[in-house]
Coordinates of C-alpha atoms in Angstrom, one line a residue:
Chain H
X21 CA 116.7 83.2 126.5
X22 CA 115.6 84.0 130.4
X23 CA 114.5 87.5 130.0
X24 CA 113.8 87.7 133.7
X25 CA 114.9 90.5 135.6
X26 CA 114.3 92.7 138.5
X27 CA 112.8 96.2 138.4
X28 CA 115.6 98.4 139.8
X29 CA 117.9 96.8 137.2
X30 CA 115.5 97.6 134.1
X31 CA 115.9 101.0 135.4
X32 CA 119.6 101.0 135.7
X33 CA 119.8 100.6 132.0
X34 CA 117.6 103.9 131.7
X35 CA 118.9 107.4 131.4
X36 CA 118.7 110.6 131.6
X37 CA 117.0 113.0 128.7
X38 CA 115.4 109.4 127.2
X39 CA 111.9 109.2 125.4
X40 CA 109.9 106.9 127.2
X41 CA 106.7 104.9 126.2
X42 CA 104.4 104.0 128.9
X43 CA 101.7 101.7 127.9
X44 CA 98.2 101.4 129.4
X45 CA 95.3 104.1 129.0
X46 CA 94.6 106.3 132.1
X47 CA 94.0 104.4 134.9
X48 CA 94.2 101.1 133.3
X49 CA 97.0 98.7 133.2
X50 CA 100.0 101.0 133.8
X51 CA 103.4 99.4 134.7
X52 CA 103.2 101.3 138.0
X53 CA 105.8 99.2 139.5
X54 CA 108.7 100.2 136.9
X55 CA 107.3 104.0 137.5
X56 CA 107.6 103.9 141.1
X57 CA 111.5 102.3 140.7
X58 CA 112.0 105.6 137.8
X59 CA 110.7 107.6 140.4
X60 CA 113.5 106.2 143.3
X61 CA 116.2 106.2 140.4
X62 CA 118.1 109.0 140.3
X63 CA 116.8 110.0 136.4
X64 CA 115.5 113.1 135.2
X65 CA 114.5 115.1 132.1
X66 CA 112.5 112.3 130.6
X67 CA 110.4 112.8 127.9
X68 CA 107.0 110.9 128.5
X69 CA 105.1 109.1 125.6
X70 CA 101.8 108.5 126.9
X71 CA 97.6 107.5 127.4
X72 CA 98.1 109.8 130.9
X73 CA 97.2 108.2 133.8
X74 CA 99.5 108.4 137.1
X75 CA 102.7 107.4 135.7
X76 CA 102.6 110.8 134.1
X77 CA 101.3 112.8 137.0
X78 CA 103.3 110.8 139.4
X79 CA 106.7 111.5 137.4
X80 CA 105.5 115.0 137.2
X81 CA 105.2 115.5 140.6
X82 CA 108.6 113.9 141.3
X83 CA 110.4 116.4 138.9
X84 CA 111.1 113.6 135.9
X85 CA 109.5 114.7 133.1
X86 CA 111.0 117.4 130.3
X87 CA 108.6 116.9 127.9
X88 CA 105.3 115.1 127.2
X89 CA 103.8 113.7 124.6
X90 CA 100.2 113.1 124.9
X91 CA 96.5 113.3 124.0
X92 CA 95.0 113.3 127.9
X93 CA 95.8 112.5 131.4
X94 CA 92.9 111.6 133.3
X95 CA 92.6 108.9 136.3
X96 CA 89.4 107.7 134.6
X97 CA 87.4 107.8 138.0
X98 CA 88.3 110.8 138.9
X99 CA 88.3 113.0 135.8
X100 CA 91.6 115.0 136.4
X101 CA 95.4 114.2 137.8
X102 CA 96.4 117.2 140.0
X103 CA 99.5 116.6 139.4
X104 CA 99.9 117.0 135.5
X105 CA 97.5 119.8 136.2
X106 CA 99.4 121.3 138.6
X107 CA 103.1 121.1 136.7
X108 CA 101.4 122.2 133.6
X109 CA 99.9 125.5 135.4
X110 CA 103.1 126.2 136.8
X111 CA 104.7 126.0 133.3
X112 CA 107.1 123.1 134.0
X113 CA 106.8 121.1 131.8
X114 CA 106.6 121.0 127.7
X115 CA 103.8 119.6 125.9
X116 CA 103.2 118.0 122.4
X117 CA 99.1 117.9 122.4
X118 CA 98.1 115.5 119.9
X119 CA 95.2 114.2 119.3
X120 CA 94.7 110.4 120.5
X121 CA 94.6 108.6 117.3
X122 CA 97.7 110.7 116.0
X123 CA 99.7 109.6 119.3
X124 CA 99.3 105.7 118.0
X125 CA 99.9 106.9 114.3
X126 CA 103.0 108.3 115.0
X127 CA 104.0 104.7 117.5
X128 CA 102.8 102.8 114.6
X129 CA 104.6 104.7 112.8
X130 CA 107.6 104.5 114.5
X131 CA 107.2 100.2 114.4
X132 CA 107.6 100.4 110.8
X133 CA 110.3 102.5 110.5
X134 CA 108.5 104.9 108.7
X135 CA 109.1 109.1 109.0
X136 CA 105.4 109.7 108.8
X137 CA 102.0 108.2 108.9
X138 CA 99.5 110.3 107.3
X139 CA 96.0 111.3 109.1
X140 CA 93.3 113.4 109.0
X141 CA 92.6 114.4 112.6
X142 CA 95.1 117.3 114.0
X143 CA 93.9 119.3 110.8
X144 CA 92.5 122.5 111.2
X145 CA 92.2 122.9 114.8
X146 CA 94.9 124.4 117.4
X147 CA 96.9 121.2 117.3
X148 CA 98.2 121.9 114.2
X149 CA 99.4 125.6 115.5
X150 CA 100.4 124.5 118.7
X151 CA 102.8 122.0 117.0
X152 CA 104.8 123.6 114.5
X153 CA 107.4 120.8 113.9
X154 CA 103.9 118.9 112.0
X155 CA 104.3 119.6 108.2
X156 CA 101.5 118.2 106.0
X157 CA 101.7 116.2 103.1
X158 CA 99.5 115.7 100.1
X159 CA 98.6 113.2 98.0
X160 CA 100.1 112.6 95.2
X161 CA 97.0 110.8 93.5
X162 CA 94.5 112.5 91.9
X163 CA 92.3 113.8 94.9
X164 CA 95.6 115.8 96.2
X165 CA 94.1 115.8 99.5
X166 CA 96.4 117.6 102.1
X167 CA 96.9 115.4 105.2
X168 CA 98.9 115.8 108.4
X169 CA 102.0 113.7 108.3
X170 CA 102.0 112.4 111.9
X171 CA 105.9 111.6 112.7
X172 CA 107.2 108.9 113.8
X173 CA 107.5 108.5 117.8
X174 CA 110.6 106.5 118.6
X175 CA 110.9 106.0 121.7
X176 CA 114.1 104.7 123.6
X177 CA 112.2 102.9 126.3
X178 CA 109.3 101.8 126.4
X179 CA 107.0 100.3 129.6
X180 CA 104.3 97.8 129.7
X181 CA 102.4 96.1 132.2
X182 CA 100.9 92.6 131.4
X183 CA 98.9 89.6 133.6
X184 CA 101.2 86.7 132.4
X185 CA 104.6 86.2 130.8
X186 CA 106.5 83.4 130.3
X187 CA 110.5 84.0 130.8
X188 CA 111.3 84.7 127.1
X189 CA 108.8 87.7 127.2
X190 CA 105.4 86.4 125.1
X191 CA 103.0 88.3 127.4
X192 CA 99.2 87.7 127.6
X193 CA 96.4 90.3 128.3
X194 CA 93.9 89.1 130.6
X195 CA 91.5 92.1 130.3
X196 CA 88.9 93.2 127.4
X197 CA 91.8 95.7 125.8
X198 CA 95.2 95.3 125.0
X199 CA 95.1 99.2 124.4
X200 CA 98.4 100.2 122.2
X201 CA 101.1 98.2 124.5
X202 CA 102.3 96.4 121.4
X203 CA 103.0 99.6 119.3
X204 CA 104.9 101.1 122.2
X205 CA 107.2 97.9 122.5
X206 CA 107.1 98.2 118.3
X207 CA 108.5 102.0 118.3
X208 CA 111.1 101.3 120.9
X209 CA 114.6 100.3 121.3
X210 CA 114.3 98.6 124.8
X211 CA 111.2 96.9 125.7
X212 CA 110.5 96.3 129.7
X213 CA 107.5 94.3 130.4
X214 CA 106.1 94.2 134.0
X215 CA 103.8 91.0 134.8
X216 CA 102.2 89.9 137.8
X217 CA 103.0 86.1 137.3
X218 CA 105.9 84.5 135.0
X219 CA 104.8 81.6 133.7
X220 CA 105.4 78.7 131.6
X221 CA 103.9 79.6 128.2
X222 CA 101.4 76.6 128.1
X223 CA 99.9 78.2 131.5
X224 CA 99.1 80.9 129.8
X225 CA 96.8 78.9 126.9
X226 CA 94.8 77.8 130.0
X227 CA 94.2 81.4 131.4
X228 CA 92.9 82.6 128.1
X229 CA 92.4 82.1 124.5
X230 CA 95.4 82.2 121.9
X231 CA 93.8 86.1 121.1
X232 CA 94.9 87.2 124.4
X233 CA 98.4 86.4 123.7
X234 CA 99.0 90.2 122.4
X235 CA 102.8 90.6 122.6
X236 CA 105.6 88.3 121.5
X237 CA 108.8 88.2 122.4
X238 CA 110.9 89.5 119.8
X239 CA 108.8 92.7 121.1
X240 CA 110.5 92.5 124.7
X241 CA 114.0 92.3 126.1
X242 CA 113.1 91.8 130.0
X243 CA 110.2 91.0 132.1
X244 CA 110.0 91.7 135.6
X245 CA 107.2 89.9 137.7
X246 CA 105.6 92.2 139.5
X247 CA 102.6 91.0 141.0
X248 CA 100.0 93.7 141.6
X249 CA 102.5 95.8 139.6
X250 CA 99.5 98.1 137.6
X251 CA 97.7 99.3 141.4
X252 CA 96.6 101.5 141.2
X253 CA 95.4 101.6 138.2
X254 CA 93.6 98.6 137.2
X255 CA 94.5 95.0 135.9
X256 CA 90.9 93.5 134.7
X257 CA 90.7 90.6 135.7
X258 CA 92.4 90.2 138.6
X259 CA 91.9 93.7 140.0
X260 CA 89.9 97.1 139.3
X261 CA 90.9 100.9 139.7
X262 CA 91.7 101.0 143.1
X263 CA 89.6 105.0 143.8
X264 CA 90.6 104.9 147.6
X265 CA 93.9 105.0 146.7
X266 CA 93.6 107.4 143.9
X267 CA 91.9 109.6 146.4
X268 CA 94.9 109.8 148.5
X269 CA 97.0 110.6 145.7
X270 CA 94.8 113.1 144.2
X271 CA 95.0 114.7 147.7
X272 CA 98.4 115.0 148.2
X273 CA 99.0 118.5 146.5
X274 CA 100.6 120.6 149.0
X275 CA 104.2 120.0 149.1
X276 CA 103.9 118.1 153.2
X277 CA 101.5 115.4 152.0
X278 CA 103.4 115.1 148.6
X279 CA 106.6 114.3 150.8
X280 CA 104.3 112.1 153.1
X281 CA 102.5 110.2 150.0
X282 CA 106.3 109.5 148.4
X283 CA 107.5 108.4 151.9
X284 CA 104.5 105.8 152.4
X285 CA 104.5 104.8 149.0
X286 CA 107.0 105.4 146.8
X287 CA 110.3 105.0 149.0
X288 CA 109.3 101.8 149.8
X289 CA 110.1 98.2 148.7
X290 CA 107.2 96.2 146.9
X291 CA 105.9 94.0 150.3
X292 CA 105.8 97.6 152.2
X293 CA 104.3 99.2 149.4
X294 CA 101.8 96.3 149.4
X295 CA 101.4 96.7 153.2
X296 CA 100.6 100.0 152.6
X297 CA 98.0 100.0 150.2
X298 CA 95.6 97.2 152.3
X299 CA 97.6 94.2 151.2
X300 CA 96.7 91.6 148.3
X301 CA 93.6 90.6 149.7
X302 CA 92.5 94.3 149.5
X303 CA 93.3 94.3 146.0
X304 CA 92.3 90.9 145.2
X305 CA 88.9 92.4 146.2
X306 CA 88.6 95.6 143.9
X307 CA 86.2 94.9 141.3
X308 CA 86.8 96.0 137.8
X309 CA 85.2 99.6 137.1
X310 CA 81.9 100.4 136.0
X311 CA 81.9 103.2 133.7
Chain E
X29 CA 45.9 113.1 122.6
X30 CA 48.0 111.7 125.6
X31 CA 48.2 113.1 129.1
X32 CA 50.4 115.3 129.4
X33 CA 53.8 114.1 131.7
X34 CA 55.6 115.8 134.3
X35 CA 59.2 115.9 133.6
X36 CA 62.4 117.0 134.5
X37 CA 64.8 119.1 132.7
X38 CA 67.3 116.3 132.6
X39 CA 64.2 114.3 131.1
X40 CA 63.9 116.6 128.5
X41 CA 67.7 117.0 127.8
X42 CA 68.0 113.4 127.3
X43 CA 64.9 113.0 124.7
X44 CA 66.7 116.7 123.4
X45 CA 69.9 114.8 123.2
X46 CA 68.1 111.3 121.6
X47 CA 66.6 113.2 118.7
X48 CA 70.2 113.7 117.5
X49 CA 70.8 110.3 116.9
X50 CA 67.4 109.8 115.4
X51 CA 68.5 109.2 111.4
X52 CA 72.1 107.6 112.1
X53 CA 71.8 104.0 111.1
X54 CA 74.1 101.6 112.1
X55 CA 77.1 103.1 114.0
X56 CA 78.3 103.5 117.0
X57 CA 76.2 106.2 119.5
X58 CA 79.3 107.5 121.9
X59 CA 77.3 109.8 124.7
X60 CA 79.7 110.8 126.9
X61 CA 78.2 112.3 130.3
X62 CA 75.3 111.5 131.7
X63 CA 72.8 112.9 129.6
X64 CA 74.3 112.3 125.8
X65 CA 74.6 108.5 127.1
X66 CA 71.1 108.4 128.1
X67 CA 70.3 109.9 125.4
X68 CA 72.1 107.7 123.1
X69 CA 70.1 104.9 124.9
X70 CA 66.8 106.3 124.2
X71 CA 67.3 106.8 120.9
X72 CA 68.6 103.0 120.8
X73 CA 65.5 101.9 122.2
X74 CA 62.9 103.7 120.3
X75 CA 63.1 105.5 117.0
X76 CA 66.9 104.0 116.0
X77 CA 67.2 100.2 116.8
X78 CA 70.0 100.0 114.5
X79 CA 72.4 102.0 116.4
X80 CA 75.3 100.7 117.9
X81 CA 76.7 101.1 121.5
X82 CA 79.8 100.1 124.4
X83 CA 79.5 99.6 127.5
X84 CA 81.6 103.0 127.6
X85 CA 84.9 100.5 127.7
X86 CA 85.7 97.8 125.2
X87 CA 82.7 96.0 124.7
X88 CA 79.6 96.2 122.1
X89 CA 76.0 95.8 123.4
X90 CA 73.1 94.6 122.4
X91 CA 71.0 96.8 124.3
X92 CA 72.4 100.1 126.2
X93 CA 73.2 99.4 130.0
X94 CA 71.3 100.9 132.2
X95 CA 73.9 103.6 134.3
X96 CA 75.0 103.5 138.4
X97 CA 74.5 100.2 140.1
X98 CA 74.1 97.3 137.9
X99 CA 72.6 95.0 140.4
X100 CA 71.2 91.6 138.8
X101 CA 71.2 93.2 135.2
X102 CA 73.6 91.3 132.9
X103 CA 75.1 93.5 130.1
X104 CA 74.0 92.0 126.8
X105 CA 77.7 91.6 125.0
X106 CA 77.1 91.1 121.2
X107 CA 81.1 92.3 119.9
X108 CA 84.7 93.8 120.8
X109 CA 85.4 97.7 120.5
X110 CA 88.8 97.8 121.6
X111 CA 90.3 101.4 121.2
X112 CA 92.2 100.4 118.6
X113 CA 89.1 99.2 116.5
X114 CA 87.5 102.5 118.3
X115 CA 89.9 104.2 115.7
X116 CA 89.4 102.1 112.8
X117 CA 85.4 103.2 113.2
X118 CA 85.7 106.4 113.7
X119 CA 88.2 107.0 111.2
X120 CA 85.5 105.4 108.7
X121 CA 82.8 107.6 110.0
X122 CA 81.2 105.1 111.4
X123 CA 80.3 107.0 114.7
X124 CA 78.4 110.1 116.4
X125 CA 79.8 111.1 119.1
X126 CA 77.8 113.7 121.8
X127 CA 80.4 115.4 124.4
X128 CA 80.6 118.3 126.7
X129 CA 82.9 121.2 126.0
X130 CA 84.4 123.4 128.1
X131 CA 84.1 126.2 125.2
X132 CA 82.6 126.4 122.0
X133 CA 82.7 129.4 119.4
X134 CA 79.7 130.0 116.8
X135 CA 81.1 127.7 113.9
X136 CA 81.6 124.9 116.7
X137 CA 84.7 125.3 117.6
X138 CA 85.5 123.2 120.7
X139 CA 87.6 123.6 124.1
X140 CA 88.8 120.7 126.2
X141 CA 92.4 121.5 126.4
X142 CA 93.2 124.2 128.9
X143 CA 91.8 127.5 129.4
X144 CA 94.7 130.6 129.3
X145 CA 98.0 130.1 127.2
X146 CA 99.4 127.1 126.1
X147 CA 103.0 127.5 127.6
X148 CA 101.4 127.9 131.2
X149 CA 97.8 127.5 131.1
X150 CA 95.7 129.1 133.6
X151 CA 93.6 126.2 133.9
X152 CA 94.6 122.9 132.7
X153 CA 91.7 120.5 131.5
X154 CA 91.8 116.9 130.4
X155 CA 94.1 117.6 127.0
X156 CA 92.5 117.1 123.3
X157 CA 91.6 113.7 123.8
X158 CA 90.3 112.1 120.6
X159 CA 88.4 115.4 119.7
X160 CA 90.7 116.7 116.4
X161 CA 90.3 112.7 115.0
X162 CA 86.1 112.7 116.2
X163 CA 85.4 116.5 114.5
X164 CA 87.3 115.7 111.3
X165 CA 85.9 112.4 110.2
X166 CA 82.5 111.7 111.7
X167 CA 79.3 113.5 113.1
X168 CA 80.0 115.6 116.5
X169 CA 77.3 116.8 118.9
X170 CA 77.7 118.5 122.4
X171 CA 76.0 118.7 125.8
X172 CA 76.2 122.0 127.3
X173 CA 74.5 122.3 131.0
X174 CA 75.4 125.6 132.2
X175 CA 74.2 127.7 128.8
X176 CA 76.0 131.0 129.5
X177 CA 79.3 133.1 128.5
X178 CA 81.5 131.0 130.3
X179 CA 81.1 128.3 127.6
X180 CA 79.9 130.0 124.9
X181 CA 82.4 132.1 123.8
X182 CA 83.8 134.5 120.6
X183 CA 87.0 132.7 120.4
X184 CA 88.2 129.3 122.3
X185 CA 91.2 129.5 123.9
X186 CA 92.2 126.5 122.4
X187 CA 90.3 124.9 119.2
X188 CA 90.5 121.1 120.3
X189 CA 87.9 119.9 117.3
X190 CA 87.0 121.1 113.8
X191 CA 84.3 124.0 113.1
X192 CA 83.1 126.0 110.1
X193 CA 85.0 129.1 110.5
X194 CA 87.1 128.8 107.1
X195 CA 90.0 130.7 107.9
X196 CA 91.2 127.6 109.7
X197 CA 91.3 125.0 107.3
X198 CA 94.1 125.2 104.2
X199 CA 93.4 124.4 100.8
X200 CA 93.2 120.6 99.8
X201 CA 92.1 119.5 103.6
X202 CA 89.0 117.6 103.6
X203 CA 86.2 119.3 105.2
X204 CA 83.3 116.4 103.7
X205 CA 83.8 114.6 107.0
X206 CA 82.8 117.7 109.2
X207 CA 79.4 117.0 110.3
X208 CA 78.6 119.3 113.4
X209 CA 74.6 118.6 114.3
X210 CA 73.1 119.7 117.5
X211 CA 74.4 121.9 120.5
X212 CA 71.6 120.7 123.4
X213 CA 71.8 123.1 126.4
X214 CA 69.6 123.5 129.6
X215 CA 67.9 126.3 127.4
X216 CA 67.1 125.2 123.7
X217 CA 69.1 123.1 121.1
X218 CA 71.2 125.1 118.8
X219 CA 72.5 123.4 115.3
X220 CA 74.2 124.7 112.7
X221 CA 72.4 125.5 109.9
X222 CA 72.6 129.3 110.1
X223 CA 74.1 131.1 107.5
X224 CA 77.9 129.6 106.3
X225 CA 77.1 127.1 109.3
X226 CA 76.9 129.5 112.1
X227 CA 74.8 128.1 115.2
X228 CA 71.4 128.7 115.0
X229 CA 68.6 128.4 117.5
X230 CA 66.5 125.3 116.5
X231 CA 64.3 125.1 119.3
X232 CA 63.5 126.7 122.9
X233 CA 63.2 124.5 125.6
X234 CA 59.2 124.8 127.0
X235 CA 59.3 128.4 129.0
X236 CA 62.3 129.7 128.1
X237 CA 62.5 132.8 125.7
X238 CA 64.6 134.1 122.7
X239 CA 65.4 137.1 125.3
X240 CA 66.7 134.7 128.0
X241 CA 68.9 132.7 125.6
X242 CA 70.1 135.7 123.8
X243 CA 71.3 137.6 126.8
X244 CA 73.8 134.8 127.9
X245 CA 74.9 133.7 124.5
X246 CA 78.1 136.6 123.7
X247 CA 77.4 136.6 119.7
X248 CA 74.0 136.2 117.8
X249 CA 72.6 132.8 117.4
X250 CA 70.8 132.4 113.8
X251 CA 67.4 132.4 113.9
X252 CA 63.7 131.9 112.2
X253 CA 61.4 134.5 113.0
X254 CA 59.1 131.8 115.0
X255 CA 61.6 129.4 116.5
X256 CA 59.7 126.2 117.6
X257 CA 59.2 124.3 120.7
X258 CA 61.8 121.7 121.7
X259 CA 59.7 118.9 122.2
X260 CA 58.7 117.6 125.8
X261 CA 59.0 113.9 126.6
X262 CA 56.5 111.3 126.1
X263 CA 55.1 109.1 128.6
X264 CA 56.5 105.8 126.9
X265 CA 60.3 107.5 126.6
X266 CA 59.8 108.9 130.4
X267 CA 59.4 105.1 131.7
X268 CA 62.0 103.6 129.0
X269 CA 64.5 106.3 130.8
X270 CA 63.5 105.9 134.6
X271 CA 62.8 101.7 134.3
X272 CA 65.6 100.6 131.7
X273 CA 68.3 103.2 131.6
X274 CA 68.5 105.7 134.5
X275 CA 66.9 103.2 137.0
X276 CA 68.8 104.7 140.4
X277 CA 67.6 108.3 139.0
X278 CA 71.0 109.6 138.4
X279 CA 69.5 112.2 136.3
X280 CA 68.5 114.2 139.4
X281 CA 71.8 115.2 140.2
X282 CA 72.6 116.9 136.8
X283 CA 71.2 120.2 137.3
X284 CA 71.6 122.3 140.6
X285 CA 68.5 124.0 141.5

């Protein structure tokens, strides 16, 4: 089956009030050309499932997001997004804080079609008061140890970023971390994988090593080539974080360079938006982050 | 007896910040910041071979790398720590992790959330992160750079890891896991083995007194009648941190003033 299909119509099929998985972590490997078409779509009152990078303070700042699900949302290089900052200070948004491990219990969860994982960490700290839907369970062997029963996350969507697909939707990861992109896919009803090259699938077995090949397709239902479809965040690799960029995003708090970031590069197609940003060779040239 | 060395501040901080590592074994060293990572590269490289690091992303090394600028240096890859396998460690204990919190209460008690209420904070930080999992299941220690009220504090505005205060944990939760070890501030290193695990001062840094830490600490540190001396850098860690680890000096720009 040719999964292939292009970004704005992967968002048609979206709607509003859905739970959303966004693969990635932070600044890294985000499907930031499916979040820029969510952000041109006419959707709102998502609920985000995610490693926060700037698909979540990006939809914040556009008015998306209902809820959030999450564990952090940082931009790696620069320690804080300004714009999950900024709509949790104003109160606009909910929250369910969880701890990091708990957020890929509960997807893993979710894969197996299981209510509840159990797990130790959310226990006795403020996540456990700040979430009072998490009940506890204990074990019913002889220690009787009380865990938290992490709940499944289904998600309706979820959103994934890869270097190479082939047009059935096997994906391959390039970089050192496939991160949790194949329990999102696993916890969702519609998969949408973003690539930067479709390929035949024996391509990929020259690019890299049959451990790279980290999703299959019965975990995807379209792909959508999108070359340089992670910037800014990284796609190690082919390209790093992209800073100078993230700088300018960062910046634009006040509501005039907000407007003026979204009209330079969000309201644009993909070869303006790549214009924009310095071009492919730019890109091409960002070397994968040091940390 | 040796010379004696000048040294830094940071310099002592990160041979502070080593000694916490010193009896770990084999598992991972996570310093995060600056100082715990250099830290957790000193003690690597001297008293605790065994110990186990990243390159702060997905890969294990052999050796720590040195931080900034890598120039010629080639990182010395001997494994794969994906996050997912990050979990599977931790989870088994396998890990001591050294981080900076933006609050911390007297049983250890940690803030990285937000500061304010939780519906509208006043101040929104990075979020939990993998603190609750970390605090619960393996050993914890923290940086703190700016010893003082601000981050010391009666009660945290959110509790983001684990502590000793028992009002906080129901029956039947596992508390064998907790293993809260060293606080290391610009002042003196605090642990917690005061009385039901309360912080206690384990050791002034040279020149500063119990007064001085006292007055910006908001509740009573534990404390021997003669607290010691936190120990000052040798000449042999001094060059491991300014040849192997720290070789652009990074250090320097820890501490204002």
């Amino acid at each position: 089956m040719d999964k292939r299909r292009k970004a704005a119509e992967v968002v048609a099929e979206l709607e509003n009030g859905m739970t959303i998985g966004i693969g990635g972590w932070g600044a890294r490997r985000k499907p930031m050309a499916l979040v820029r078409e969510i952000l041109r779509s006419p959707l709102e009152d998502l609920t985000l499932v995610s490693y926060g990078g700037p698909d979540v303070g990006l939809l914040c700042a556009a008015g998306k997001v209902r809820k959030l699900v999450f564990g952090f949302v940082s931009l790696d290089l620069i320690p804080l997004d300004p714009h999950f900052r900024a709509a949790r200070q104003r109160g606009d948004i909910e929250v369910m804080e969880v701890d990091e491990g708990m957020l890929q219990w509960g997807l893993r969860a979710a894969m197996y079609r299981l209510p509840f994982l159990p797990i130790r960490a959310g226990l006795a700290c403020d996540v456990e008061r700040l979430n009072p839907e998490l009940r506890t369970v204990d074990s019913p062997y002889d220690d009787g140890e009380r865990l938290l029963a992490m709940p499944a996350l289904k998600l309706d969507a979820a959103l994934v970023h890869a270097d190479q697909a082939d047009e059935r939707g096997n994906a391959q990861v390039l970089g050192p971390d496939p991160y949790f992109d194949e329990l999102f896919c696993g916890a969702a009803e519609r998969r949408y994988l973003s690539c930067e090259r479709v390929v035949e699938s024996s391509e990929m077995l020259e690019a890299g090593c049959v451990h790279s090949m980290h999703l299959h397709r019965a975990l995807v239902d379209a792909v959508v080539e999108a070359p340089y479809g992670a910037h800014p965040t990284s796609c190690v690799p082919a390209y790093g974080i992209d800073l100078e960029h993230l700088k300018v995003y960062a910046g634009a708090k006040d509501e005039g360079s907000w407007q003026a970031y979204r009209k330079n590069f969000v309201d644009v197609d993909d070869a303006a938006y790549l214009e924009a940003v310095g071009g492919s060779g730019r890109i091409d040239s960002i070397a994968a982050p040091v940390f | 007896m040796s010379e004696q060395q000048a040294y830094s501040l940071a310099e002592l901080c990160i041979v502070a910040a080593a000694e916490a590592w010193r009896n770990d074994g084999e598992i991972i060293a996570s310093g995060m910041g600056l100082i715990p990572r250099l830290g957790a590269g000193l003690a690597m490289l001297t008293f605790n071979p065994d110990l186990m690091m990243t390159d702060s992303e997905s890969l294990l090394l052999a050796e720590p790398a040195p931080v900034g600028p890598r120039g010629d240096y080639e990182l010395k890859v001997e494994g794969w720590m994906p996050f997912f396998r990050v979990f599977d460690t931790l989870w088994s204990g396998r890990r001591h992790a050294m981080t900076s919190p933006t609050q911390i209460d007297r049983f250890g008690h940690c803030n990285i959330s937000f500061i304010g209420d939780a519906a509208r904070p006043k101040v929104q930080l990075l979020g939990v992160r993998g603190i609750p999992g970390n605090t619960i299941n393996h050993a914890c220690s923290y940086f703190v750079p700016n010893h003082g009220p601000r981050v010391f504090v009666e009660r945290v505005d959110m509790a983001s890891g684990v502590g000793y205060y028992d009002t906080r944990w129901q029956p039947g939760v596992n508390r064998d896991f907790m293993d809260l070890r060293r606080v290391i501030t610009n002042l003196a290193v605090i642990d917690f083995e005061g009385p039901n695990h309360c912080m206690r001062l384990r050791s002034l840094h040279p020149g500063v007194s119990v007064e001085e830490v006292e007055k910006l600490t908001p509740f009573r540190l534990a404390r021997d009648a003669e607290v010691a001396q936190t120990p000052i850098p040798t000449a042999g860690q001094l060059q491991i941190i300014s040849e192997r680890l720290d070789p652009h000096n990074l250090r320097a720009g820890v501490f204002k003033n």
